[in-house]
């Protein structure tokens, strides 16, 4: 069974004509990732200065929260729309390639396979496969960018504590893994 990079490498030529959709997906995912530390910084400022009534006017707090979530929603829509557009174009090209190959197939193939099985492969399985692959790619890109954005925010807040925790993290992960095995 081929792994994710091998599958993506085989399907990449079908996505070449829809680079604009992939760029929109990356821009949307990047904007979504950047709103995570922005939201954390807003909450930090609200908790540090907001309840004293001196620094931040009360009406700014809900407006800022709604604004950040509106930006997140627009970025999420852009990422989903760009990916859906790119994947649908790839599905059409992949179906065309499969049908062209089917037209050149040996007659023995048609004796071994039913017409409904071949039609199902061209129509349904291509759609499902590309959908699974693109959703996995979107999740990978969005979560990786979110991790990098939050890590950058942590480094900006307190780089010594962040480095200390990053050194301590593998040891904690090993203990948690051993504890999890014992609990199971």
PDB file of C-alpha atoms in Angstrom:
ATOM      1  CA  UNK A   1       0.000   0.000   0.000  1.00  0.00           C
ATOM      2  CA  UNK A   2       1.598   3.298  -1.059  1.00  0.00           C
ATOM      3  CA  UNK A   3       2.100   5.965   1.565  1.00  0.00           C
ATOM      4  CA  UNK A   4       0.813   9.531   1.452  1.00  0.00           C
ATOM      5  CA  UNK A   5       3.856  11.102  -0.295  1.00  0.00           C
ATOM      6  CA  UNK A   6       3.840   8.411  -2.981  1.00  0.00           C
ATOM      7  CA  UNK A   7       0.110   8.875  -3.601  1.00  0.00           C
ATOM      8  CA  UNK A   8       0.466  12.614  -3.757  1.00  0.00           C
ATOM      9  CA  UNK A   9       3.423  12.366  -6.133  1.00  0.00           C
ATOM     10  CA  UNK A  10       1.345  10.201  -8.486  1.00  0.00           C
ATOM     11  CA  UNK A  11      -1.585  12.623  -8.389  1.00  0.00           C
ATOM     12  CA  UNK A  12       0.437  15.866  -8.495  1.00  0.00           C
ATOM     13  CA  UNK A  13       0.401  16.182 -12.313  1.00  0.00           C
ATOM     14  CA  UNK A  14      -3.393  16.350 -12.242  1.00  0.00           C
ATOM     15  CA  UNK A  15      -3.259  19.338  -9.876  1.00  0.00           C
ATOM     16  CA  UNK A  16      -0.821  21.370 -11.998  1.00  0.00           C
ATOM     17  CA  UNK A  17      -3.543  23.162 -13.932  1.00  0.00           C
ATOM     18  CA  UNK A  18      -5.213  24.353 -10.735  1.00  0.00           C
ATOM     19  CA  UNK A  19      -2.339  26.106  -9.004  1.00  0.00           C
ATOM     20  CA  UNK A  20      -4.521  29.132  -8.284  1.00  0.00           C
ATOM     21  CA  UNK A  21      -6.790  27.018  -6.091  1.00  0.00           C
ATOM     22  CA  UNK A  22      -3.821  25.553  -4.259  1.00  0.00           C
ATOM     23  CA  UNK A  23      -2.396  29.040  -3.681  1.00  0.00           C
ATOM     24  CA  UNK A  24      -5.779  30.159  -2.305  1.00  0.00           C
ATOM     25  CA  UNK A  25      -5.750  27.119  -0.019  1.00  0.00           C
ATOM     26  CA  UNK A  26      -2.286  27.912   1.303  1.00  0.00           C
ATOM     27  CA  UNK A  27      -3.165  31.600   1.807  1.00  0.00           C
ATOM     28  CA  UNK A  28      -6.358  30.679   3.658  1.00  0.00           C
ATOM     29  CA  UNK A  29      -4.608  28.084   5.805  1.00  0.00           C
ATOM     30  CA  UNK A  30      -1.837  30.566   6.611  1.00  0.00           C
ATOM     31  CA  UNK A  31      -4.349  33.233   7.649  1.00  0.00           C
ATOM     32  CA  UNK A  32      -6.150  30.692   9.832  1.00  0.00           C
ATOM     33  CA  UNK A  33      -2.863  29.709  11.451  1.00  0.00           C
ATOM     34  CA  UNK A  34      -1.926  33.325  12.114  1.00  0.00           C
ATOM     35  CA  UNK A  35      -5.218  34.008  13.887  1.00  0.00           C
ATOM     36  CA  UNK A  36      -4.394  31.448  16.593  1.00  0.00           C
ATOM     37  CA  UNK A  37      -1.603  33.487  18.228  1.00  0.00           C
ATOM     38  CA  UNK A  38      -3.589  36.655  17.530  1.00  0.00           C
ATOM     39  CA  UNK A  39      -6.486  35.280  19.554  1.00  0.00           C
ATOM     40  CA  UNK A  40      -4.131  34.232  22.350  1.00  0.00           C
ATOM     41  CA  UNK A  41      -2.558  37.705  22.425  1.00  0.00           C
ATOM     42  CA  UNK A  42      -5.988  39.353  22.521  1.00  0.00           C
ATOM     43  CA  UNK A  43      -7.062  37.226  25.465  1.00  0.00           C
ATOM     44  CA  UNK A  44      -3.768  37.966  27.225  1.00  0.00           C
ATOM     45  CA  UNK A  45      -4.272  41.708  26.843  1.00  0.00           C
ATOM     46  CA  UNK A  46      -7.907  41.414  27.901  1.00  0.00           C
ATOM     47  CA  UNK A  47      -7.006  39.539  31.058  1.00  0.00           C
ATOM     48  CA  UNK A  48      -4.019  41.775  31.836  1.00  0.00           C
ATOM     49  CA  UNK A  49      -5.545  45.182  31.106  1.00  0.00           C
ATOM     50  CA  UNK A  50      -9.176  44.802  30.111  1.00  0.00           C
ATOM     51  CA  UNK A  51     -10.907  44.470  33.436  1.00  0.00           C
ATOM     52  CA  UNK A  52      -9.348  47.531  35.014  1.00  0.00           C
ATOM     53  CA  UNK A  53     -11.321  49.870  32.776  1.00  0.00           C
ATOM     54  CA  UNK A  54      -8.328  52.109  32.174  1.00  0.00           C
ATOM     55  CA  UNK A  55      -6.645  50.748  29.050  1.00  0.00           C
ATOM     56  CA  UNK A  56      -9.249  49.081  26.825  1.00  0.00           C
ATOM     57  CA  UNK A  57     -12.765  50.440  26.233  1.00  0.00           C
ATOM     58  CA  UNK A  58     -15.420  47.817  26.875  1.00  0.00           C
ATOM     59  CA  UNK A  59     -16.900  47.922  23.345  1.00  0.00           C
ATOM     60  CA  UNK A  60     -13.531  47.042  21.757  1.00  0.00           C
ATOM     61  CA  UNK A  61     -13.392  43.576  23.332  1.00  0.00           C
ATOM     62  CA  UNK A  62     -16.406  41.983  21.591  1.00  0.00           C
ATOM     63  CA  UNK A  63     -15.638  43.845  18.368  1.00  0.00           C
ATOM     64  CA  UNK A  64     -12.092  42.463  18.305  1.00  0.00           C
ATOM     65  CA  UNK A  65     -13.233  38.919  19.100  1.00  0.00           C
ATOM     66  CA  UNK A  66     -15.906  39.024  16.403  1.00  0.00           C
ATOM     67  CA  UNK A  67     -13.383  40.500  13.966  1.00  0.00           C
ATOM     68  CA  UNK A  68     -10.838  37.749  14.582  1.00  0.00           C
ATOM     69  CA  UNK A  69     -13.457  35.038  14.199  1.00  0.00           C
ATOM     70  CA  UNK A  70     -14.760  36.702  11.027  1.00  0.00           C
ATOM     71  CA  UNK A  71     -11.207  36.671   9.653  1.00  0.00           C
ATOM     72  CA  UNK A  72     -10.855  32.983  10.638  1.00  0.00           C
ATOM     73  CA  UNK A  73     -14.138  32.144   8.926  1.00  0.00           C
ATOM     74  CA  UNK A  74     -13.190  33.980   5.739  1.00  0.00           C
ATOM     75  CA  UNK A  75      -9.772  32.301   5.704  1.00  0.00           C
ATOM     76  CA  UNK A  76     -11.338  28.886   6.306  1.00  0.00           C
ATOM     77  CA  UNK A  77     -13.800  29.470   3.485  1.00  0.00           C
ATOM     78  CA  UNK A  78     -10.989  30.545   1.164  1.00  0.00           C
ATOM     79  CA  UNK A  79      -8.958  27.445   2.026  1.00  0.00           C
ATOM     80  CA  UNK A  80     -11.902  25.070   1.599  1.00  0.00           C
ATOM     81  CA  UNK A  81     -13.096  26.717  -1.610  1.00  0.00           C
ATOM     82  CA  UNK A  82      -9.632  26.762  -3.182  1.00  0.00           C
ATOM     83  CA  UNK A  83      -9.069  23.132  -2.313  1.00  0.00           C
ATOM     84  CA  UNK A  84     -12.498  22.077  -3.578  1.00  0.00           C
ATOM     85  CA  UNK A  85     -11.919  23.948  -6.847  1.00  0.00           C
ATOM     86  CA  UNK A  86      -8.484  22.409  -7.338  1.00  0.00           C
ATOM     87  CA  UNK A  87      -9.634  18.904  -6.424  1.00  0.00           C
ATOM     88  CA  UNK A  88     -12.634  19.012  -8.771  1.00  0.00           C
ATOM     89  CA  UNK A  89     -10.407  20.040 -11.666  1.00  0.00           C
ATOM     90  CA  UNK A  90      -8.016  17.226 -10.751  1.00  0.00           C
ATOM     91  CA  UNK A  91     -10.892  14.728 -10.602  1.00  0.00           C
ATOM     92  CA  UNK A  92     -12.007  15.694 -14.095  1.00  0.00           C
ATOM     93  CA  UNK A  93      -8.489  15.296 -15.494  1.00  0.00           C
ATOM     94  CA  UNK A  94      -8.003  12.009 -13.673  1.00  0.00           C
ATOM     95  CA  UNK A  95     -11.300  10.672 -15.011  1.00  0.00           C
ATOM     96  CA  UNK A  96     -10.318  11.693 -18.526  1.00  0.00           C
ATOM     97  CA  UNK A  97      -6.985   9.897 -18.182  1.00  0.00           C
ATOM     98  CA  UNK A  98      -8.646   6.772 -16.797  1.00  0.00           C
ATOM     99  CA  UNK A  99     -11.243   6.745 -19.564  1.00  0.00           C
ATOM    100  CA  UNK A 100      -8.537   7.181 -22.226  1.00  0.00           C
ATOM    101  CA  UNK A 101      -6.694   4.240 -20.711  1.00  0.00           C
ATOM    102  CA  UNK A 102      -9.911   2.233 -20.620  1.00  0.00           C
ATOM    103  CA  UNK A 103     -10.404   2.844 -24.335  1.00  0.00           C
ATOM    104  CA  UNK A 104      -6.941   1.381 -25.014  1.00  0.00           C
ATOM    105  CA  UNK A 105      -7.426  -1.586 -22.661  1.00  0.00           C
ATOM    106  CA  UNK A 106      -7.216  -5.188 -23.805  1.00  0.00           C
ATOM    107  CA  UNK A 107     -10.563  -6.885 -24.483  1.00  0.00           C
ATOM    108  CA  UNK A 108      -9.816  -9.415 -21.730  1.00  0.00           C
ATOM    109  CA  UNK A 109     -10.364  -6.647 -19.154  1.00  0.00           C
ATOM    110  CA  UNK A 110     -13.991  -6.334 -20.211  1.00  0.00           C
ATOM    111  CA  UNK A 111     -14.488 -10.075 -19.854  1.00  0.00           C
ATOM    112  CA  UNK A 112     -13.058 -10.047 -16.309  1.00  0.00           C
ATOM    113  CA  UNK A 113     -14.737  -6.875 -14.995  1.00  0.00           C
ATOM    114  CA  UNK A 114     -18.363  -5.836 -15.104  1.00  0.00           C
ATOM    115  CA  UNK A 115     -19.387  -2.591 -16.735  1.00  0.00           C
ATOM    116  CA  UNK A 116     -20.770  -1.291 -13.442  1.00  0.00           C
ATOM    117  CA  UNK A 117     -17.458  -2.055 -11.697  1.00  0.00           C
ATOM    118  CA  UNK A 118     -15.480  -0.137 -14.308  1.00  0.00           C
ATOM    119  CA  UNK A 119     -17.938   2.756 -14.222  1.00  0.00           C
ATOM    120  CA  UNK A 120     -17.776   2.822 -10.430  1.00  0.00           C
ATOM    121  CA  UNK A 121     -13.976   3.033 -10.588  1.00  0.00           C
ATOM    122  CA  UNK A 122     -14.068   5.993 -12.939  1.00  0.00           C
ATOM    123  CA  UNK A 123     -16.928   7.876 -11.307  1.00  0.00           C
ATOM    124  CA  UNK A 124     -16.980   7.182  -7.562  1.00  0.00           C
ATOM    125  CA  UNK A 125     -13.590   5.861  -6.515  1.00  0.00           C
ATOM    126  CA  UNK A 126     -11.702   8.707  -8.157  1.00  0.00           C
ATOM    127  CA  UNK A 127     -13.852  11.270  -6.374  1.00  0.00           C
ATOM    128  CA  UNK A 128     -13.485   9.549  -3.004  1.00  0.00           C
ATOM    129  CA  UNK A 129      -9.729   9.083  -3.354  1.00  0.00           C
ATOM    130  CA  UNK A 130      -9.034  12.672  -4.338  1.00  0.00           C
ATOM    131  CA  UNK A 131     -11.348  13.930  -1.588  1.00  0.00           C
ATOM    132  CA  UNK A 132      -9.534  11.921   1.086  1.00  0.00           C
ATOM    133  CA  UNK A 133      -6.131  13.012  -0.206  1.00  0.00           C
ATOM    134  CA  UNK A 134      -6.984  16.698  -0.404  1.00  0.00           C
ATOM    135  CA  UNK A 135      -8.587  16.742   3.046  1.00  0.00           C
ATOM    136  CA  UNK A 136      -5.490  15.074   4.487  1.00  0.00           C
ATOM    137  CA  UNK A 137      -3.309  17.642   2.732  1.00  0.00           C
ATOM    138  CA  UNK A 138      -5.398  20.562   4.019  1.00  0.00           C
ATOM    139  CA  UNK A 139      -5.277  19.214   7.560  1.00  0.00           C
ATOM    140  CA  UNK A 140      -1.529  18.688   7.335  1.00  0.00           C
ATOM    141  CA  UNK A 141      -0.862  22.198   6.018  1.00  0.00           C
ATOM    142  CA  UNK A 142      -3.283  23.966   8.369  1.00  0.00           C
ATOM    143  CA  UNK A 143      -2.152  22.150  11.512  1.00  0.00           C
ATOM    144  CA  UNK A 144       1.541  22.488  10.653  1.00  0.00           C
ATOM    145  CA  UNK A 145       1.194  26.218  10.073  1.00  0.00           C
ATOM    146  CA  UNK A 146      -0.816  26.596  13.290  1.00  0.00           C
ATOM    147  CA  UNK A 147       1.892  24.764  15.206  1.00  0.00           C
ATOM    148  CA  UNK A 148       4.584  27.018  13.735  1.00  0.00           C
ATOM    149  CA  UNK A 149       2.570  30.172  14.447  1.00  0.00           C
ATOM    150  CA  UNK A 150       1.915  29.196  18.059  1.00  0.00           C
ATOM    151  CA  UNK A 151       5.528  28.148  18.530  1.00  0.00           C
ATOM    152  CA  UNK A 152       6.661  31.511  17.192  1.00  0.00           C
ATOM    153  CA  UNK A 153       4.266  33.242  19.581  1.00  0.00           C
ATOM    154  CA  UNK A 154       5.620  31.248  22.504  1.00  0.00           C
ATOM    155  CA  UNK A 155       9.185  32.129  21.525  1.00  0.00           C
ATOM    156  CA  UNK A 156       8.185  35.775  21.348  1.00  0.00           C
ATOM    157  CA  UNK A 157       6.536  35.664  24.786  1.00  0.00           C
ATOM    158  CA  UNK A 158       9.303  33.856  26.655  1.00  0.00           C
ATOM    159  CA  UNK A 159      12.025  32.163  24.664  1.00  0.00           C
ATOM    160  CA  UNK A 160      13.804  30.675  27.692  1.00  0.00           C
ATOM    161  CA  UNK A 161      10.701  28.901  28.954  1.00  0.00           C
ATOM    162  CA  UNK A 162       9.866  27.700  25.442  1.00  0.00           C
ATOM    163  CA  UNK A 163      13.322  26.217  24.959  1.00  0.00           C
ATOM    164  CA  UNK A 164      13.200  24.605  28.402  1.00  0.00           C
ATOM    165  CA  UNK A 165       9.855  22.978  27.640  1.00  0.00           C
ATOM    166  CA  UNK A 166      11.048  21.849  24.201  1.00  0.00           C
ATOM    167  CA  UNK A 167      14.033  20.122  25.837  1.00  0.00           C
ATOM    168  CA  UNK A 168      11.784  18.582  28.480  1.00  0.00           C
ATOM    169  CA  UNK A 169       9.065  17.505  26.018  1.00  0.00           C
ATOM    170  CA  UNK A 170      10.701  14.281  24.700  1.00  0.00           C
ATOM    171  CA  UNK A 171      11.224  12.969  28.226  1.00  0.00           C
ATOM    172  CA  UNK A 172       7.600  13.687  29.136  1.00  0.00           C
ATOM    173  CA  UNK A 173       6.459  12.022  25.906  1.00  0.00           C
ATOM    174  CA  UNK A 174       8.428   8.865  26.743  1.00  0.00           C
ATOM    175  CA  UNK A 175       6.947   8.730  30.242  1.00  0.00           C
ATOM    176  CA  UNK A 176       3.430   9.239  28.864  1.00  0.00           C
ATOM    177  CA  UNK A 177       3.955   6.531  26.262  1.00  0.00           C
ATOM    178  CA  UNK A 178       5.178   4.032  28.863  1.00  0.00           C
ATOM    179  CA  UNK A 179       2.324   4.968  31.185  1.00  0.00           C
ATOM    180  CA  UNK A 180      -0.177   4.571  28.366  1.00  0.00           C
ATOM    181  CA  UNK A 181       1.108   1.084  27.560  1.00  0.00           C
ATOM    182  CA  UNK A 182       0.844   0.059  31.202  1.00  0.00           C
ATOM    183  CA  UNK A 183      -2.696   1.404  31.443  1.00  0.00           C
ATOM    184  CA  UNK A 184      -3.782  -0.535  28.383  1.00  0.00           C
TER     185      UNK A 184
END
